[in-house]
mmCIF file of C-alpha atoms and ligand atoms in Angstrom:
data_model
loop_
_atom_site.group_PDB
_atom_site.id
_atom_site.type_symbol
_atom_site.label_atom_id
_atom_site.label_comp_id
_atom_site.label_asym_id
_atom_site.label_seq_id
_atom_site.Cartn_x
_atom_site.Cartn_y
_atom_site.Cartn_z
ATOM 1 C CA UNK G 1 0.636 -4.824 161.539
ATOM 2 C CA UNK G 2 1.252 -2.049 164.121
ATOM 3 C CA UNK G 3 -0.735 1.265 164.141
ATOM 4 C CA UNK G 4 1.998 3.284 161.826
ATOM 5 C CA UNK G 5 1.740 0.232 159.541
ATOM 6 C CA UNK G 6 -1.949 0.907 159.034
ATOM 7 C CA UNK G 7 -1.875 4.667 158.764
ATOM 8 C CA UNK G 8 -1.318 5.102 155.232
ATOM 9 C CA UNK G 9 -4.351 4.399 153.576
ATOM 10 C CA UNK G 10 -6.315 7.552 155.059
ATOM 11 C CA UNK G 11 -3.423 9.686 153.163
ATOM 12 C CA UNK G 12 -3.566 7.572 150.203
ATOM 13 C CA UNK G 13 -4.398 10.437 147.132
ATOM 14 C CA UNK G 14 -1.828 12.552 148.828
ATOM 15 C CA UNK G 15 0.586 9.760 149.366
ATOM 16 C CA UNK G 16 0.680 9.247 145.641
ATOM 17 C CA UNK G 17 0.959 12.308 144.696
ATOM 18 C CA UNK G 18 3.816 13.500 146.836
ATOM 19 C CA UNK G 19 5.634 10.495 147.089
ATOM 20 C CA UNK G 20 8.918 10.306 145.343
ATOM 21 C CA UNK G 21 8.936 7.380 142.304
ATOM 22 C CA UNK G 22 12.181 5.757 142.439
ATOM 23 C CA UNK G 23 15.085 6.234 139.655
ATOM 24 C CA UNK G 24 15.773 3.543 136.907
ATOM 25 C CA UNK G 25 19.169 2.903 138.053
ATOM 26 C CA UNK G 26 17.997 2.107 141.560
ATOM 27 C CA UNK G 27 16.705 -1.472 139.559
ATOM 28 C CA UNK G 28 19.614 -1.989 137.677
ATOM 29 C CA UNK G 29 19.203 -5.613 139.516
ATOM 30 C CA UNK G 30 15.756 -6.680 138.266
ATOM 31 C CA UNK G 31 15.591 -8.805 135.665
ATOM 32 C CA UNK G 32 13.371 -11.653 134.415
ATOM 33 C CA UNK G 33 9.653 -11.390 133.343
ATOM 34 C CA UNK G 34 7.550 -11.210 136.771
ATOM 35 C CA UNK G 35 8.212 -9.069 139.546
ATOM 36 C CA UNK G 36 6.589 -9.360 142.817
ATOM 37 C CA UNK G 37 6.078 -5.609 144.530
ATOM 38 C CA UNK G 38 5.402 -6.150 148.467
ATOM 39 C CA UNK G 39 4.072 -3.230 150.107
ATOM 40 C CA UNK G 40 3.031 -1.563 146.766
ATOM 41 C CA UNK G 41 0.858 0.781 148.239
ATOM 42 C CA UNK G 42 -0.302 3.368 145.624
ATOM 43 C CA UNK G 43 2.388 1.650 143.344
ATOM 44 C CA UNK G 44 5.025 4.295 143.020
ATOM 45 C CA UNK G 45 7.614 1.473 142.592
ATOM 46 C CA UNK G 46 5.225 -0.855 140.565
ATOM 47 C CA UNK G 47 5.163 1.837 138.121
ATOM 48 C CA UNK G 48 8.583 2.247 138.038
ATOM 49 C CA UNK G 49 9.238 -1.384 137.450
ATOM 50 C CA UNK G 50 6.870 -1.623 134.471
ATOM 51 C CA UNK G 51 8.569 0.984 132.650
ATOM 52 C CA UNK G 52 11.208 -1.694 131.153
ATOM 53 C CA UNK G 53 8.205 -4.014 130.061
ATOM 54 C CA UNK G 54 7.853 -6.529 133.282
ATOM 55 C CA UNK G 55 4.991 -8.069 134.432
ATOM 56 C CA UNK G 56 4.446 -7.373 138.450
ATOM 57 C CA UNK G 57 2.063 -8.555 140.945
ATOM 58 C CA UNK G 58 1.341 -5.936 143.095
ATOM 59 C CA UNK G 59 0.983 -7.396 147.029
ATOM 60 C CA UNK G 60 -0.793 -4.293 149.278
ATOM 61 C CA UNK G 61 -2.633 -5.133 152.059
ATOM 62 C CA UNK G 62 -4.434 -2.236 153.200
ATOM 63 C CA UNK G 63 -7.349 -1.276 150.849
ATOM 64 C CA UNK G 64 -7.373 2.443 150.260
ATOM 65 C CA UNK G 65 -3.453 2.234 148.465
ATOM 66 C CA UNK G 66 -4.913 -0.707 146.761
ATOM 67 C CA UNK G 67 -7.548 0.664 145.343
ATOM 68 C CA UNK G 68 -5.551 4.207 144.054
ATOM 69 C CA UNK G 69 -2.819 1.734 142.803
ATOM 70 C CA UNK G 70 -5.713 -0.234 140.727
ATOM 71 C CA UNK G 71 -7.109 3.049 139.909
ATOM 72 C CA UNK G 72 -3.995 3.520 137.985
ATOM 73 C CA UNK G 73 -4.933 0.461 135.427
ATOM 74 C CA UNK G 74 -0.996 0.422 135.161
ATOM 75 C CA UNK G 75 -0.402 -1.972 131.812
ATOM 76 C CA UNK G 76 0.805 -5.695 133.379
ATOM 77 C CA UNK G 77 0.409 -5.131 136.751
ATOM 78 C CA UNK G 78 -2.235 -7.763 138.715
ATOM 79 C CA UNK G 79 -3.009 -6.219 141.855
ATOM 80 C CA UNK G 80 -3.516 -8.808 144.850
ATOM 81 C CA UNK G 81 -4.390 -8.680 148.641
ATOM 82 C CA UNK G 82 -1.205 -10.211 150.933
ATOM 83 C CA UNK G 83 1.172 -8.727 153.097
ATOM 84 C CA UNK G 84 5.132 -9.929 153.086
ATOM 85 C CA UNK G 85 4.679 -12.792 155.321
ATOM 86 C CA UNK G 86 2.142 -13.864 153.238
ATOM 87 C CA UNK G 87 2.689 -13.214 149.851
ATOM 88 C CA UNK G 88 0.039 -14.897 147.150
ATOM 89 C CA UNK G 89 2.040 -16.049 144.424
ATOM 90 C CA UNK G 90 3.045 -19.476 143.548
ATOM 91 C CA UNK G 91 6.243 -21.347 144.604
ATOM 92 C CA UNK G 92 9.268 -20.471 142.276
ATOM 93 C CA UNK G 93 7.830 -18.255 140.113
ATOM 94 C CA UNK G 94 9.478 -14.705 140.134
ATOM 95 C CA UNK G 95 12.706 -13.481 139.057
ATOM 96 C CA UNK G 96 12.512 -10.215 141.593
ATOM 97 C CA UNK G 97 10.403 -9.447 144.503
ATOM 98 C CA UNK G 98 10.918 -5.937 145.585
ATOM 99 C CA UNK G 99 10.042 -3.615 148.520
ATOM 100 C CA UNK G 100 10.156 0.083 148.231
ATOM 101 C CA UNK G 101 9.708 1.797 151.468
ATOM 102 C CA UNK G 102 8.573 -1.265 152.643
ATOM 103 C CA UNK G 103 11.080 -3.713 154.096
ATOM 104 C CA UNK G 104 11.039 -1.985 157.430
ATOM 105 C CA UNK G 105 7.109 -2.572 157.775
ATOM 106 C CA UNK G 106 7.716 -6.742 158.064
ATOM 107 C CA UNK G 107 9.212 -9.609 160.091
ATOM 108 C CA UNK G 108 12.079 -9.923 158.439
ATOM 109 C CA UNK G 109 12.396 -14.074 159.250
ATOM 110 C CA UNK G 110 8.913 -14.450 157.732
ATOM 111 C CA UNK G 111 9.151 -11.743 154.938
ATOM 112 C CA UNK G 112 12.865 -13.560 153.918
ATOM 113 C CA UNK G 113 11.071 -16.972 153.814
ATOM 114 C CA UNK G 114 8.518 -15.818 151.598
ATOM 115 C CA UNK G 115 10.453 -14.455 149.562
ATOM 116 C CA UNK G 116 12.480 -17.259 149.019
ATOM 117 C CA UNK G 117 9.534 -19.513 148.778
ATOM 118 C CA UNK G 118 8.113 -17.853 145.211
ATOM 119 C CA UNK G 119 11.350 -16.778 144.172
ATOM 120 C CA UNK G 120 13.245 -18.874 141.483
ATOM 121 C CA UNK G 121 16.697 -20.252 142.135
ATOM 122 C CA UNK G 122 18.752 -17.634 141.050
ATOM 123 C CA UNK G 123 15.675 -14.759 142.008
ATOM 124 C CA UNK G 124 16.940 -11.469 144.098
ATOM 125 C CA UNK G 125 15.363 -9.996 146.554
ATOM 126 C CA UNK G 126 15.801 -6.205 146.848
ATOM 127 C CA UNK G 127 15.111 -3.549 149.104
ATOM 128 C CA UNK G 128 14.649 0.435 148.332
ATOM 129 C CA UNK G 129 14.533 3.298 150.439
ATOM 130 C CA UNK G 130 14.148 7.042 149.179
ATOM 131 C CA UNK G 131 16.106 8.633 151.939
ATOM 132 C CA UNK G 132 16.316 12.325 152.238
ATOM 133 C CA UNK G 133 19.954 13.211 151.489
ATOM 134 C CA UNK G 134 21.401 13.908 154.788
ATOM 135 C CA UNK G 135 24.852 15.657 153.368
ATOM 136 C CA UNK G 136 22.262 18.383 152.906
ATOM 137 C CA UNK G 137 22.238 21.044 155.927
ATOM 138 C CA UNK G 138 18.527 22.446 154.960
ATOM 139 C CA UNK G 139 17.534 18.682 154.524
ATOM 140 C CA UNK G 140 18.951 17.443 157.895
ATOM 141 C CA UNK G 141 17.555 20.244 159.701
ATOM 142 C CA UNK G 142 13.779 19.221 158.524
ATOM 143 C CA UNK G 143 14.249 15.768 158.721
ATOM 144 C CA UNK G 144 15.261 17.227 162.595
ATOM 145 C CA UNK G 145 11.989 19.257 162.626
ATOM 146 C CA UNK G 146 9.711 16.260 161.805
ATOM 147 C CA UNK G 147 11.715 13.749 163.960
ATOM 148 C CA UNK G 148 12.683 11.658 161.244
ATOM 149 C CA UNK G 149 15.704 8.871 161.433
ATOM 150 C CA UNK G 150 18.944 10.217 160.623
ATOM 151 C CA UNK G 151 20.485 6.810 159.507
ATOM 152 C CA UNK G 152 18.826 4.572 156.391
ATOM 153 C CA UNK G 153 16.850 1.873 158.398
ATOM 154 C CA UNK G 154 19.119 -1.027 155.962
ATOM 155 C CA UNK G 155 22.072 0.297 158.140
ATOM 156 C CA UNK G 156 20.701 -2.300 161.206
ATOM 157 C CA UNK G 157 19.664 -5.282 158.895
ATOM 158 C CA UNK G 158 22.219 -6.849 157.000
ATOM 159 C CA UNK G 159 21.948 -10.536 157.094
ATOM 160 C CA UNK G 160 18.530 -12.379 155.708
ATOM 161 C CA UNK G 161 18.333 -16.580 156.330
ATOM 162 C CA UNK G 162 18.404 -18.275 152.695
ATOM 163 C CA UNK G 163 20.220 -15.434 150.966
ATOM 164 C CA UNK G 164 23.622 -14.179 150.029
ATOM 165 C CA UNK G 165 25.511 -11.059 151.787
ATOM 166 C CA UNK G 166 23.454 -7.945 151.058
ATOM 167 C CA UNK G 167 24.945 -5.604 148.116
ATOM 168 C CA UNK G 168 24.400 -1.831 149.112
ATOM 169 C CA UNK G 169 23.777 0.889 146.426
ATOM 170 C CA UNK G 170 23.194 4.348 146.684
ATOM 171 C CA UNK G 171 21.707 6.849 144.216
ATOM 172 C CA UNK G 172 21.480 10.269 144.248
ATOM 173 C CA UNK G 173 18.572 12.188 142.896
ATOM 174 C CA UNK G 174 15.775 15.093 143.409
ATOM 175 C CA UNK G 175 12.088 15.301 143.359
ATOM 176 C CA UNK G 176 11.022 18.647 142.233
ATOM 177 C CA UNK G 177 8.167 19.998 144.180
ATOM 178 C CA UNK G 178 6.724 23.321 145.147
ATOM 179 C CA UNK G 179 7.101 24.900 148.396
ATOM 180 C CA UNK G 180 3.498 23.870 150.048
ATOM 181 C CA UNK G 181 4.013 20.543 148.783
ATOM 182 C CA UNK G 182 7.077 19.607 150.445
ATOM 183 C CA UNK G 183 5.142 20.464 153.676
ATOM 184 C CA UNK G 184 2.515 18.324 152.739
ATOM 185 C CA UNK G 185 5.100 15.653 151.769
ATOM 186 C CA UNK G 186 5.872 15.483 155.415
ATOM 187 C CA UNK G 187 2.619 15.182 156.295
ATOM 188 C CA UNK G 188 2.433 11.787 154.771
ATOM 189 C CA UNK G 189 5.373 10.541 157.000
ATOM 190 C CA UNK G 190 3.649 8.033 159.396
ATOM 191 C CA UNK G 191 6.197 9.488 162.236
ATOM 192 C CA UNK G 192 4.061 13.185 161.448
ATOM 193 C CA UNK G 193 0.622 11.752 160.259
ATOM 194 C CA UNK G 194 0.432 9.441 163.512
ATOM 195 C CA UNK G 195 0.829 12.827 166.169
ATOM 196 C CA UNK G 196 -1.409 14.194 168.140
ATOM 197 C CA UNK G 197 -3.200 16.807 165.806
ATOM 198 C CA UNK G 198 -1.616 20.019 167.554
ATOM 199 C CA UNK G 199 1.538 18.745 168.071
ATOM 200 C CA UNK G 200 1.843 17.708 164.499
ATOM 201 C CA UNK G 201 0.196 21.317 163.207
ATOM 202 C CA UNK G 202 3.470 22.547 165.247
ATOM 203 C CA UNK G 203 5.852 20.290 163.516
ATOM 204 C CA UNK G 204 4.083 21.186 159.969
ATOM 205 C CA UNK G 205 4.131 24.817 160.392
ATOM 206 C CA UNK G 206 7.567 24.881 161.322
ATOM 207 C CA UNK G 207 8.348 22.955 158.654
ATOM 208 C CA UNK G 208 6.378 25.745 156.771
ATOM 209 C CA UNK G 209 8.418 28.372 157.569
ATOM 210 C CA UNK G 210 12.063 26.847 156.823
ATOM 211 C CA UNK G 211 11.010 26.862 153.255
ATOM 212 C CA UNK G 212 9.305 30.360 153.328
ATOM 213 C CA UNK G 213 10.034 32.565 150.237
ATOM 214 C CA UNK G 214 10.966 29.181 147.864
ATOM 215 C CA UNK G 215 8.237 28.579 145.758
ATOM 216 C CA UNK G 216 9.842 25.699 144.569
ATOM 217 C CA UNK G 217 12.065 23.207 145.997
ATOM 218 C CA UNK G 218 14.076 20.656 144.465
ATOM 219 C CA UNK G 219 14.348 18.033 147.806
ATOM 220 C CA UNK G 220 17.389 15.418 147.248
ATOM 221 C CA UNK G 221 17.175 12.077 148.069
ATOM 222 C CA UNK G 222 19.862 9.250 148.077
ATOM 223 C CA UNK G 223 17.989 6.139 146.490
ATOM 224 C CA UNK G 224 19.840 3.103 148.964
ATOM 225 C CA UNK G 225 19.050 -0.193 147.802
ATOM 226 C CA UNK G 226 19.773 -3.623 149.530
ATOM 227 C CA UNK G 227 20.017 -6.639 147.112
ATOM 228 C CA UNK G 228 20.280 -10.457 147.812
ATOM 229 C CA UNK G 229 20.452 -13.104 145.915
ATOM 230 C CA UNK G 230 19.025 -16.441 146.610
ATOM 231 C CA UNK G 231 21.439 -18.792 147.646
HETATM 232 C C1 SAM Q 301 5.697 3.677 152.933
HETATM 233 S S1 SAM Q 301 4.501 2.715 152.050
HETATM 234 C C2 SAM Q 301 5.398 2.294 150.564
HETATM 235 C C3 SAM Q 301 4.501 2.123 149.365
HETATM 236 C C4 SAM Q 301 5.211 1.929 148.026
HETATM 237 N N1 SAM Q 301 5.957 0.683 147.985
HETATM 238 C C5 SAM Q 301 6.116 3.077 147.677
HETATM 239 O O1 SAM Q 301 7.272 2.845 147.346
HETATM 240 O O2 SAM Q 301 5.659 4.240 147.717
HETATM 241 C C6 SAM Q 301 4.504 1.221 152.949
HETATM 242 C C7 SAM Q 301 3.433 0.257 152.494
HETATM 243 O O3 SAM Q 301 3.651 -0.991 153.139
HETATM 244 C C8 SAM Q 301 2.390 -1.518 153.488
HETATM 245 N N2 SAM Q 301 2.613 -2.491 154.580
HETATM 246 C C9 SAM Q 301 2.598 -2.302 155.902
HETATM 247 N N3 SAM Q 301 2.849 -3.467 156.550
HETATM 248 C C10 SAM Q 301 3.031 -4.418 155.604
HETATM 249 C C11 SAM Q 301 3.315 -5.821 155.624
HETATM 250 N N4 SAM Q 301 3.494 -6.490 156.764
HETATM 251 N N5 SAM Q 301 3.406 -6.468 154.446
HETATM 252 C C12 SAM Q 301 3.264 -5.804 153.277
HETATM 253 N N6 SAM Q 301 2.988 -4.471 153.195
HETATM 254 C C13 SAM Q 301 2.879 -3.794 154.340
HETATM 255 C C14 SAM Q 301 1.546 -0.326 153.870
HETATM 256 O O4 SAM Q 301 0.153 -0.595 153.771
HETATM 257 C C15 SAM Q 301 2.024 0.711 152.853
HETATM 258 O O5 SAM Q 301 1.225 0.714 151.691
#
């Protein structure tokens, strides 16, 4: 795991608490009884996929978002050590595994394979990110500011060995936040949290002062999600 892989955990309280969650439709593709999260973290998507009743096993490797995510004592949810290219869950066993946020952190080769491996024969594999909608002048200009991507990282991965053609959906939606917690939002972004301390103070306060005299802000975000089947 590289250094931006690893810099969550030290943000972990905030990280859950200005994180977006993800919107039911976004799962309209998970079925089945277990789920497999990879990359839980703090569980913002576990949560979301216990909602309609299904058991998940929560894979997080770094221990600071694992231990906020058990914190959470979220009903069905088994919380386990693992990263996606090692994933500790038996051979054929889950109807979904999932990655929110997370797809872009693995080797895709190994990540795909292990997926496939505890996967059953029908099983999909999907991918969610919460991107900041970009249609959105005040939106692009901060993702600008903080020196974000401007494309959905999905966009350069489309193919994964042992699967069928990806199937792209997009899903539009707002987290509602106040004005001092949208900057801190950013702050969470390993691409901000991994600066040097004054050059990110720069980027934060000028964040700051684009969203000066809202006290709230409702901060848009199309939901893309990759799914693949097993074939
Ligand atoms: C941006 S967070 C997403 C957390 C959560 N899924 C969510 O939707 O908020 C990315 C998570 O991936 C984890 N991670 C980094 N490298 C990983 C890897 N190779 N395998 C599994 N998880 C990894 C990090 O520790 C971090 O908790």
């Amino acid at each position: 795991m590289t250094g931006r892989a690893r810099s969550f955990g030290r943000l972990a309280e905030d990280y859950d608490r200005l994180r977006p969650g993800y919107p039911p439709a976004a799962l309209a593709a998970v079925a089945g009884d277990l789920v497999v999260d990879v990359g839980a973290g703090t569980g913002k998507l576990t949560a979301a996929v216990t909602r309609s009743g299904r058991r998940v096993v929560a894979v997080e490797p770094d221990p600071a978002m694992r231990s906020v995510l058990a914190d959470r004592g979220l009903p069905g949810v088994e919380v386990v050590d693992g990263t996606a290219e090692r994933v500790p869950v038996g051979t054929g066993t889950a109807s979904a595994v999932v990655y929110g946020q997370s797809w872009h952190w693995a080797d895709p080769v190994a990540a795909a394979a292990e997926a496939r491996r505890v996967l059953v024969d029908d099983g999909v594999l999907l991918q969610l990110w919460n991107v900041p909608d970009l249609a959105v002048d005040w939106v692009r200009e901060l993702n600008r500011i903080a020196g974000l991507p401007d494309v959905a990282p999905e966009v350069r991965r489309s193919e994964l060995p042992g699967f069928g053609a990806g199937e792209v959906t997009r899903v539009r939606w707002e987290q509602t936040l106040g004005a001092p917690d949208l900057v801190r939002l950013f702050s969470t972004f390993s691409r901000v949290s991994t600066r040097e301390p004054e050059d990110r103070e720069r980027m934060l306060a000028s964040i700051r002062s684009s969203v000066e005299g809202r006290a709230v802000v409702a901060y848009p975000y199309v939901c893309v999600g990759v799914m693949y089947r097993r074939s």
